[in-house]
C-alpha cells in the first residue's frame, strides 16, 4: 500500500512511520500545527521525514485550534502532572482534534492517489481520548467511504489501536526507530519534564518493554509513584 502517515514527531507516530517504511510504501508524512504549546514536536517529525527520505508537509490549522479552547495543549492552562488515569488529565483533550486532522489527511491522500492514511492512536489513549478508540476509527472509515464514494478508496490504517504503548516501543525497536529523536512531553521545555501524563506513559512503556530509554527527563523517577497509584481502565 502507498501510505501517508500522520506524524506529530512523538514516539508513537515516528515508530509508525518506521514501521510503514519497513512494511509498505511510505509516500509522505503529514503534520499539523494547531497552536500546540509543544510545537517543537514538529521539528522531530521533519527530522523523521528527512531520515526516511520522504516529503513532509505541515498543515497550518492554528486558526481552527484557536477556537478549540480550554485545553492545556493550546491555552494558558497548566499541563497537569501524573498518570493518564487521573481526572485532571482531561484538560489535555483538544475537542475533535483527530477527526479534524484525519478529515484533512483523507482529502490529501485522495488527491495524491494514496491507498491509506496511517494514524498512531493506541490502546493507552482509550481512557482519556474518545477520538482514539476503536469505535471512532471504525465510524470514521465508514464516514470517509461515503465522503469519497466514486472518487477514491482510502483506508484508515491504525495498527496500534488495540495495543499498549509498551508494545509500540517494542515494535519501534524492531524497526530501528531512533527513540531519542522523538518528542512526547506536553510542556515543550528543553527536556522532557518526566511528570506530565505523556512523559509518565513514555517512561513506563520503555520499562515494560524492556527497552533502554534514551530520553533525558527533568524528573526521571516520578513515573514510579505515578503509575503505582493509578491503573487506567481501557475504554472500548
PDB file of C-alpha atoms in Angstrom:
ATOM      1  CA  UNK A   1       0.000   0.000   0.000  1.00  0.00           C
ATOM      2  CA  UNK A   2       1.003   3.597  -0.612  1.00  0.00           C
ATOM      3  CA  UNK A   3       0.544   5.202   2.805  1.00  0.00           C
ATOM      4  CA  UNK A   4       0.652   8.705   4.227  1.00  0.00           C
ATOM      5  CA  UNK A   5       1.453   8.812   7.948  1.00  0.00           C
ATOM      6  CA  UNK A   6       0.089  11.480  10.248  1.00  0.00           C
ATOM      7  CA  UNK A   7       3.234  12.248  12.215  1.00  0.00           C
ATOM      8  CA  UNK A   8       3.363  14.550  15.214  1.00  0.00           C
ATOM      9  CA  UNK A   9       7.003  13.833  15.950  1.00  0.00           C
ATOM     10  CA  UNK A  10       6.098  11.774  19.016  1.00  0.00           C
ATOM     11  CA  UNK A  11       7.270   8.286  19.888  1.00  0.00           C
ATOM     12  CA  UNK A  12       4.112   6.607  18.580  1.00  0.00           C
ATOM     13  CA  UNK A  13       3.864   8.298  15.192  1.00  0.00           C
ATOM     14  CA  UNK A  14       7.601   8.175  14.475  1.00  0.00           C
ATOM     15  CA  UNK A  15       7.591   4.451  15.332  1.00  0.00           C
ATOM     16  CA  UNK A  16       4.622   4.076  12.992  1.00  0.00           C
ATOM     17  CA  UNK A  17       6.482   5.878  10.195  1.00  0.00           C
ATOM     18  CA  UNK A  18       9.412   3.484  10.557  1.00  0.00           C
ATOM     19  CA  UNK A  19       7.013   0.532  10.592  1.00  0.00           C
ATOM     20  CA  UNK A  20       5.316   1.699   7.384  1.00  0.00           C
ATOM     21  CA  UNK A  21       8.665   2.343   5.706  1.00  0.00           C
ATOM     22  CA  UNK A  22       9.710  -1.235   6.528  1.00  0.00           C
ATOM     23  CA  UNK A  23       6.461  -2.965   5.574  1.00  0.00           C
ATOM     24  CA  UNK A  24       4.737  -0.816   2.919  1.00  0.00           C
ATOM     25  CA  UNK A  25       5.415   2.160   0.661  1.00  0.00           C
ATOM     26  CA  UNK A  26       5.702   5.320   2.749  1.00  0.00           C
ATOM     27  CA  UNK A  27       4.833   8.233   0.454  1.00  0.00           C
ATOM     28  CA  UNK A  28       4.992  11.068   2.951  1.00  0.00           C
ATOM     29  CA  UNK A  29       4.465  12.432   6.446  1.00  0.00           C
ATOM     30  CA  UNK A  30       1.711  14.878   7.294  1.00  0.00           C
ATOM     31  CA  UNK A  31       1.876  17.069  10.409  1.00  0.00           C
ATOM     32  CA  UNK A  32      -0.438  19.709  11.844  1.00  0.00           C
ATOM     33  CA  UNK A  33       0.312  22.981  13.552  1.00  0.00           C
ATOM     34  CA  UNK A  34      -2.782  23.613  15.640  1.00  0.00           C
ATOM     35  CA  UNK A  35      -1.174  26.066  18.036  1.00  0.00           C
ATOM     36  CA  UNK A  36       0.087  23.388  20.409  1.00  0.00           C
ATOM     37  CA  UNK A  37       2.388  24.674  23.143  1.00  0.00           C
ATOM     38  CA  UNK A  38       4.761  21.782  22.444  1.00  0.00           C
ATOM     39  CA  UNK A  39       5.137  22.767  18.782  1.00  0.00           C
ATOM     40  CA  UNK A  40       8.767  21.656  18.942  1.00  0.00           C
ATOM     41  CA  UNK A  41       7.434  18.152  18.243  1.00  0.00           C
ATOM     42  CA  UNK A  42       7.073  19.197  14.600  1.00  0.00           C
ATOM     43  CA  UNK A  43      10.857  19.508  14.303  1.00  0.00           C
ATOM     44  CA  UNK A  44      11.113  15.826  15.203  1.00  0.00           C
ATOM     45  CA  UNK A  45       8.519  14.965  12.539  1.00  0.00           C
ATOM     46  CA  UNK A  46      10.571  16.884   9.961  1.00  0.00           C
ATOM     47  CA  UNK A  47      13.708  15.024  11.035  1.00  0.00           C
ATOM     48  CA  UNK A  48      11.871  11.705  10.665  1.00  0.00           C
ATOM     49  CA  UNK A  49      10.808  12.548   7.114  1.00  0.00           C
ATOM     50  CA  UNK A  50      14.365  13.523   6.192  1.00  0.00           C
ATOM     51  CA  UNK A  51      15.720  10.328   7.762  1.00  0.00           C
ATOM     52  CA  UNK A  52      13.265   8.174   5.796  1.00  0.00           C
ATOM     53  CA  UNK A  53      13.681  10.153   2.592  1.00  0.00           C
ATOM     54  CA  UNK A  54      10.036  11.168   2.114  1.00  0.00           C
ATOM     55  CA  UNK A  55       8.223  14.511   1.744  1.00  0.00           C
ATOM     56  CA  UNK A  56       6.954  16.241   4.871  1.00  0.00           C
ATOM     57  CA  UNK A  57       4.074  18.670   4.889  1.00  0.00           C
ATOM     58  CA  UNK A  58       2.989  20.774   7.865  1.00  0.00           C
ATOM     59  CA  UNK A  59      -0.591  21.981   7.550  1.00  0.00           C
ATOM     60  CA  UNK A  60      -1.324  25.168   9.446  1.00  0.00           C
ATOM     61  CA  UNK A  61      -4.650  24.909  11.279  1.00  0.00           C
ATOM     62  CA  UNK A  62      -3.766  27.364  14.057  1.00  0.00           C
ATOM     63  CA  UNK A  63      -6.853  29.440  13.337  1.00  0.00           C
ATOM     64  CA  UNK A  64      -9.001  26.357  13.909  1.00  0.00           C
ATOM     65  CA  UNK A  65      -7.015  25.405  17.013  1.00  0.00           C
ATOM     66  CA  UNK A  66      -7.551  28.896  18.444  1.00  0.00           C
ATOM     67  CA  UNK A  67     -11.271  28.167  18.648  1.00  0.00           C
ATOM     68  CA  UNK A  68     -10.839  24.742  20.293  1.00  0.00           C
ATOM     69  CA  UNK A  69     -10.308  26.453  23.606  1.00  0.00           C
ATOM     70  CA  UNK A  70      -9.965  25.090  27.117  1.00  0.00           C
ATOM     71  CA  UNK A  71      -7.175  22.577  26.548  1.00  0.00           C
ATOM     72  CA  UNK A  72      -3.840  22.680  28.346  1.00  0.00           C
ATOM     73  CA  UNK A  73      -2.216  21.917  24.990  1.00  0.00           C
ATOM     74  CA  UNK A  74      -3.402  25.126  23.341  1.00  0.00           C
ATOM     75  CA  UNK A  75      -4.437  27.588  26.075  1.00  0.00           C
ATOM     76  CA  UNK A  76      -2.709  29.234  29.013  1.00  0.00           C
ATOM     77  CA  UNK A  77      -3.661  26.320  31.244  1.00  0.00           C
ATOM     78  CA  UNK A  78      -1.123  24.355  33.272  1.00  0.00           C
ATOM     79  CA  UNK A  79      -0.347  20.860  31.998  1.00  0.00           C
ATOM     80  CA  UNK A  80      -1.060  18.579  34.967  1.00  0.00           C
ATOM     81  CA  UNK A  81       1.428  16.093  36.389  1.00  0.00           C
ATOM     82  CA  UNK A  82       0.540  12.457  36.939  1.00  0.00           C
ATOM     83  CA  UNK A  83      -0.943   9.378  35.323  1.00  0.00           C
ATOM     84  CA  UNK A  84      -3.335   9.452  32.388  1.00  0.00           C
ATOM     85  CA  UNK A  85      -5.955   7.759  34.569  1.00  0.00           C
ATOM     86  CA  UNK A  86      -6.275  10.882  36.697  1.00  0.00           C
ATOM     87  CA  UNK A  87      -9.375  13.006  36.131  1.00  0.00           C
ATOM     88  CA  UNK A  88      -7.195  16.097  35.810  1.00  0.00           C
ATOM     89  CA  UNK A  89      -5.704  14.767  32.555  1.00  0.00           C
ATOM     90  CA  UNK A  90      -8.932  15.506  30.696  1.00  0.00           C
ATOM     91  CA  UNK A  91      -7.706  19.090  30.468  1.00  0.00           C
ATOM     92  CA  UNK A  92      -5.311  17.871  27.734  1.00  0.00           C
ATOM     93  CA  UNK A  93      -8.191  16.966  25.410  1.00  0.00           C
ATOM     94  CA  UNK A  94      -8.405  19.149  22.278  1.00  0.00           C
ATOM     95  CA  UNK A  95     -12.028  18.762  21.104  1.00  0.00           C
ATOM     96  CA  UNK A  96     -12.374  16.814  17.857  1.00  0.00           C
ATOM     97  CA  UNK A  97      -8.665  17.133  17.086  1.00  0.00           C
ATOM     98  CA  UNK A  98      -8.247  13.719  15.480  1.00  0.00           C
ATOM     99  CA  UNK A  99     -11.463  13.989  13.473  1.00  0.00           C
ATOM    100  CA  UNK A 100     -10.321  17.321  12.029  1.00  0.00           C
ATOM    101  CA  UNK A 101      -6.804  16.122  11.221  1.00  0.00           C
ATOM    102  CA  UNK A 102      -7.967  12.840   9.725  1.00  0.00           C
ATOM    103  CA  UNK A 103     -10.535  14.575   7.506  1.00  0.00           C
ATOM    104  CA  UNK A 104      -7.813  16.782   6.065  1.00  0.00           C
ATOM    105  CA  UNK A 105      -5.425  13.843   5.729  1.00  0.00           C
ATOM    106  CA  UNK A 106      -8.002  11.809   3.808  1.00  0.00           C
ATOM    107  CA  UNK A 107      -8.500  14.687   1.383  1.00  0.00           C
ATOM    108  CA  UNK A 108      -4.739  14.902   0.863  1.00  0.00           C
ATOM    109  CA  UNK A 109      -4.488  11.129   0.406  1.00  0.00           C
ATOM    110  CA  UNK A 110      -7.283  11.128  -2.163  1.00  0.00           C
ATOM    111  CA  UNK A 111      -5.641  13.959  -4.087  1.00  0.00           C
ATOM    112  CA  UNK A 112      -2.278  12.162  -4.069  1.00  0.00           C
ATOM    113  CA  UNK A 113      -3.781   8.796  -5.006  1.00  0.00           C
ATOM    114  CA  UNK A 114      -2.535   7.184  -1.793  1.00  0.00           C
ATOM    115  CA  UNK A 115      -4.115   3.949  -0.613  1.00  0.00           C
ATOM    116  CA  UNK A 116      -4.204   4.692   3.105  1.00  0.00           C
ATOM    117  CA  UNK A 117      -3.746   7.182   5.901  1.00  0.00           C
ATOM    118  CA  UNK A 118      -1.962   5.797   8.961  1.00  0.00           C
ATOM    119  CA  UNK A 119      -2.508   7.081  12.475  1.00  0.00           C
ATOM    120  CA  UNK A 120      -0.707   6.023  15.649  1.00  0.00           C
ATOM    121  CA  UNK A 121      -3.622   6.053  18.092  1.00  0.00           C
ATOM    122  CA  UNK A 122      -3.163   3.244  20.616  1.00  0.00           C
ATOM    123  CA  UNK A 123      -4.798   1.370  23.448  1.00  0.00           C
ATOM    124  CA  UNK A 124      -3.337   3.599  26.142  1.00  0.00           C
ATOM    125  CA  UNK A 125      -5.200   6.578  24.669  1.00  0.00           C
ATOM    126  CA  UNK A 126      -8.634   4.991  25.068  1.00  0.00           C
ATOM    127  CA  UNK A 127      -9.177   6.080  28.651  1.00  0.00           C
ATOM    128  CA  UNK A 128      -8.925   9.807  28.064  1.00  0.00           C
ATOM    129  CA  UNK A 129      -9.283  10.471  24.341  1.00  0.00           C
ATOM    130  CA  UNK A 130     -12.587   9.352  22.738  1.00  0.00           C
ATOM    131  CA  UNK A 131     -11.267  10.004  19.225  1.00  0.00           C
ATOM    132  CA  UNK A 132      -8.574   7.354  19.724  1.00  0.00           C
ATOM    133  CA  UNK A 133     -10.929   4.465  20.421  1.00  0.00           C
ATOM    134  CA  UNK A 134     -11.702   1.594  18.018  1.00  0.00           C
ATOM    135  CA  UNK A 135     -15.327   2.722  17.705  1.00  0.00           C
ATOM    136  CA  UNK A 136     -14.223   6.109  16.417  1.00  0.00           C
ATOM    137  CA  UNK A 137     -11.740   4.572  13.975  1.00  0.00           C
ATOM    138  CA  UNK A 138     -14.424   2.262  12.525  1.00  0.00           C
ATOM    139  CA  UNK A 139     -17.015   5.039  12.316  1.00  0.00           C
ATOM    140  CA  UNK A 140     -14.560   7.421  10.668  1.00  0.00           C
ATOM    141  CA  UNK A 141     -13.748   4.836   7.994  1.00  0.00           C
ATOM    142  CA  UNK A 142     -17.453   4.402   7.283  1.00  0.00           C
ATOM    143  CA  UNK A 143     -17.925   8.153   7.008  1.00  0.00           C
ATOM    144  CA  UNK A 144     -14.984   8.507   4.608  1.00  0.00           C
ATOM    145  CA  UNK A 145     -16.255   5.663   2.454  1.00  0.00           C
ATOM    146  CA  UNK A 146     -19.348   7.774   1.858  1.00  0.00           C
ATOM    147  CA  UNK A 147     -17.450  11.057   1.563  1.00  0.00           C
ATOM    148  CA  UNK A 148     -15.114   9.737  -1.170  1.00  0.00           C
ATOM    149  CA  UNK A 149     -17.509   7.300  -2.847  1.00  0.00           C
ATOM    150  CA  UNK A 150     -16.832   7.145  -6.561  1.00  0.00           C
ATOM    151  CA  UNK A 151     -13.706   9.287  -6.275  1.00  0.00           C
ATOM    152  CA  UNK A 152     -11.158   7.487  -4.130  1.00  0.00           C
ATOM    153  CA  UNK A 153     -10.749   4.405  -1.952  1.00  0.00           C
ATOM    154  CA  UNK A 154      -8.662   5.346   1.094  1.00  0.00           C
ATOM    155  CA  UNK A 155      -8.194   3.099   4.126  1.00  0.00           C
ATOM    156  CA  UNK A 156      -7.645   4.293   7.680  1.00  0.00           C
ATOM    157  CA  UNK A 157      -4.724   2.215   8.920  1.00  0.00           C
ATOM    158  CA  UNK A 158      -4.405   2.153  12.711  1.00  0.00           C
ATOM    159  CA  UNK A 159      -2.216  -0.859  13.564  1.00  0.00           C
ATOM    160  CA  UNK A 160      -1.679   0.219  17.179  1.00  0.00           C
ATOM    161  CA  UNK A 161      -5.303   0.941  18.091  1.00  0.00           C
ATOM    162  CA  UNK A 162      -5.613  -2.125  20.323  1.00  0.00           C
ATOM    163  CA  UNK A 163      -2.063  -2.376  21.654  1.00  0.00           C
ATOM    164  CA  UNK A 164      -0.231  -0.792  24.562  1.00  0.00           C
ATOM    165  CA  UNK A 165       2.454   1.855  24.363  1.00  0.00           C
ATOM    166  CA  UNK A 166       4.966  -0.726  25.577  1.00  0.00           C
ATOM    167  CA  UNK A 167       4.144  -2.816  22.503  1.00  0.00           C
ATOM    168  CA  UNK A 168       4.743   0.252  20.333  1.00  0.00           C
ATOM    169  CA  UNK A 169       8.172   0.674  21.929  1.00  0.00           C
ATOM    170  CA  UNK A 170       8.935  -2.983  21.194  1.00  0.00           C
ATOM    171  CA  UNK A 171       7.736  -2.610  17.612  1.00  0.00           C
ATOM    172  CA  UNK A 172       9.696   0.599  17.187  1.00  0.00           C
ATOM    173  CA  UNK A 173      12.837  -1.112  18.425  1.00  0.00           C
ATOM    174  CA  UNK A 174      12.359  -3.889  15.879  1.00  0.00           C
ATOM    175  CA  UNK A 175      12.126  -1.320  13.106  1.00  0.00           C
ATOM    176  CA  UNK A 176      15.115   0.721  14.220  1.00  0.00           C
ATOM    177  CA  UNK A 177      13.228   3.760  15.492  1.00  0.00           C
ATOM    178  CA  UNK A 178      15.684   6.279  16.996  1.00  0.00           C
ATOM    179  CA  UNK A 179      13.679   6.988  20.143  1.00  0.00           C
ATOM    180  CA  UNK A 180      15.962   9.831  21.184  1.00  0.00           C
ATOM    181  CA  UNK A 181      14.757  11.632  18.052  1.00  0.00           C
ATOM    182  CA  UNK A 182      11.130  11.733  19.201  1.00  0.00           C
ATOM    183  CA  UNK A 183       9.278  14.208  21.408  1.00  0.00           C
ATOM    184  CA  UNK A 184       6.415  13.396  23.772  1.00  0.00           C
ATOM    185  CA  UNK A 185       6.325  15.998  26.562  1.00  0.00           C
ATOM    186  CA  UNK A 186       3.313  18.304  26.540  1.00  0.00           C
ATOM    187  CA  UNK A 187       5.211  21.060  28.335  1.00  0.00           C
ATOM    188  CA  UNK A 188       7.628  21.674  25.472  1.00  0.00           C
ATOM    189  CA  UNK A 189      10.664  22.542  27.610  1.00  0.00           C
ATOM    190  CA  UNK A 190      14.334  21.974  26.888  1.00  0.00           C
ATOM    191  CA  UNK A 191      13.999  18.357  28.049  1.00  0.00           C
ATOM    192  CA  UNK A 192      11.107  16.006  28.771  1.00  0.00           C
ATOM    193  CA  UNK A 193       9.637  17.000  32.141  1.00  0.00           C
ATOM    194  CA  UNK A 194       9.095  13.401  33.280  1.00  0.00           C
ATOM    195  CA  UNK A 195       5.951  14.398  35.178  1.00  0.00           C
ATOM    196  CA  UNK A 196       3.146  15.086  32.696  1.00  0.00           C
ATOM    197  CA  UNK A 197       0.860  12.227  31.632  1.00  0.00           C
ATOM    198  CA  UNK A 198       2.604  11.594  28.342  1.00  0.00           C
ATOM    199  CA  UNK A 199       6.065  11.576  29.942  1.00  0.00           C
ATOM    200  CA  UNK A 200       4.915   9.141  32.628  1.00  0.00           C
ATOM    201  CA  UNK A 201       3.372   6.897  29.980  1.00  0.00           C
ATOM    202  CA  UNK A 202       6.536   7.075  27.852  1.00  0.00           C
ATOM    203  CA  UNK A 203       8.854   6.198  30.737  1.00  0.00           C
ATOM    204  CA  UNK A 204       6.624   3.320  31.858  1.00  0.00           C
ATOM    205  CA  UNK A 205       6.398   1.952  28.301  1.00  0.00           C
ATOM    206  CA  UNK A 206      10.169   1.591  27.973  1.00  0.00           C
ATOM    207  CA  UNK A 207      10.284  -0.134  31.354  1.00  0.00           C
ATOM    208  CA  UNK A 208       7.544  -2.617  30.450  1.00  0.00           C
ATOM    209  CA  UNK A 209       9.036  -3.279  27.012  1.00  0.00           C
ATOM    210  CA  UNK A 210      12.468  -3.953  28.463  1.00  0.00           C
ATOM    211  CA  UNK A 211      13.996  -1.414  26.068  1.00  0.00           C
ATOM    212  CA  UNK A 212      16.552   1.152  27.167  1.00  0.00           C
ATOM    213  CA  UNK A 213      15.044   4.625  27.361  1.00  0.00           C
ATOM    214  CA  UNK A 214      17.413   7.234  25.865  1.00  0.00           C
ATOM    215  CA  UNK A 215      15.185  10.148  26.915  1.00  0.00           C
ATOM    216  CA  UNK A 216      16.526  12.894  29.175  1.00  0.00           C
ATOM    217  CA  UNK A 217      13.907  13.705  31.814  1.00  0.00           C
ATOM    218  CA  UNK A 218      13.931  16.579  34.276  1.00  0.00           C
ATOM    219  CA  UNK A 219      12.396  14.190  36.836  1.00  0.00           C
ATOM    220  CA  UNK A 220      13.316  10.647  35.743  1.00  0.00           C
ATOM    221  CA  UNK A 221      11.842   8.848  38.767  1.00  0.00           C
ATOM    222  CA  UNK A 222       8.424  10.478  39.123  1.00  0.00           C
ATOM    223  CA  UNK A 223       6.795   7.820  36.924  1.00  0.00           C
ATOM    224  CA  UNK A 224       7.228   5.125  39.590  1.00  0.00           C
ATOM    225  CA  UNK A 225       4.894   6.772  42.083  1.00  0.00           C
ATOM    226  CA  UNK A 226       2.522   7.974  39.351  1.00  0.00           C
ATOM    227  CA  UNK A 227       1.999   4.542  37.831  1.00  0.00           C
ATOM    228  CA  UNK A 228       1.824   2.808  41.209  1.00  0.00           C
ATOM    229  CA  UNK A 229      -1.144   4.865  42.317  1.00  0.00           C
ATOM    230  CA  UNK A 230      -3.247   4.527  39.148  1.00  0.00           C
ATOM    231  CA  UNK A 231      -4.201   1.852  36.677  1.00  0.00           C
ATOM    232  CA  UNK A 232      -6.191   3.139  33.708  1.00  0.00           C
ATOM    233  CA  UNK A 233      -9.187   1.037  32.740  1.00  0.00           C
ATOM    234  CA  UNK A 234      -9.290   0.704  28.953  1.00  0.00           C
ATOM    235  CA  UNK A 235     -12.379   2.154  27.333  1.00  0.00           C
ATOM    236  CA  UNK A 236     -13.505   0.459  24.130  1.00  0.00           C
TER     237      UNK A 236
END
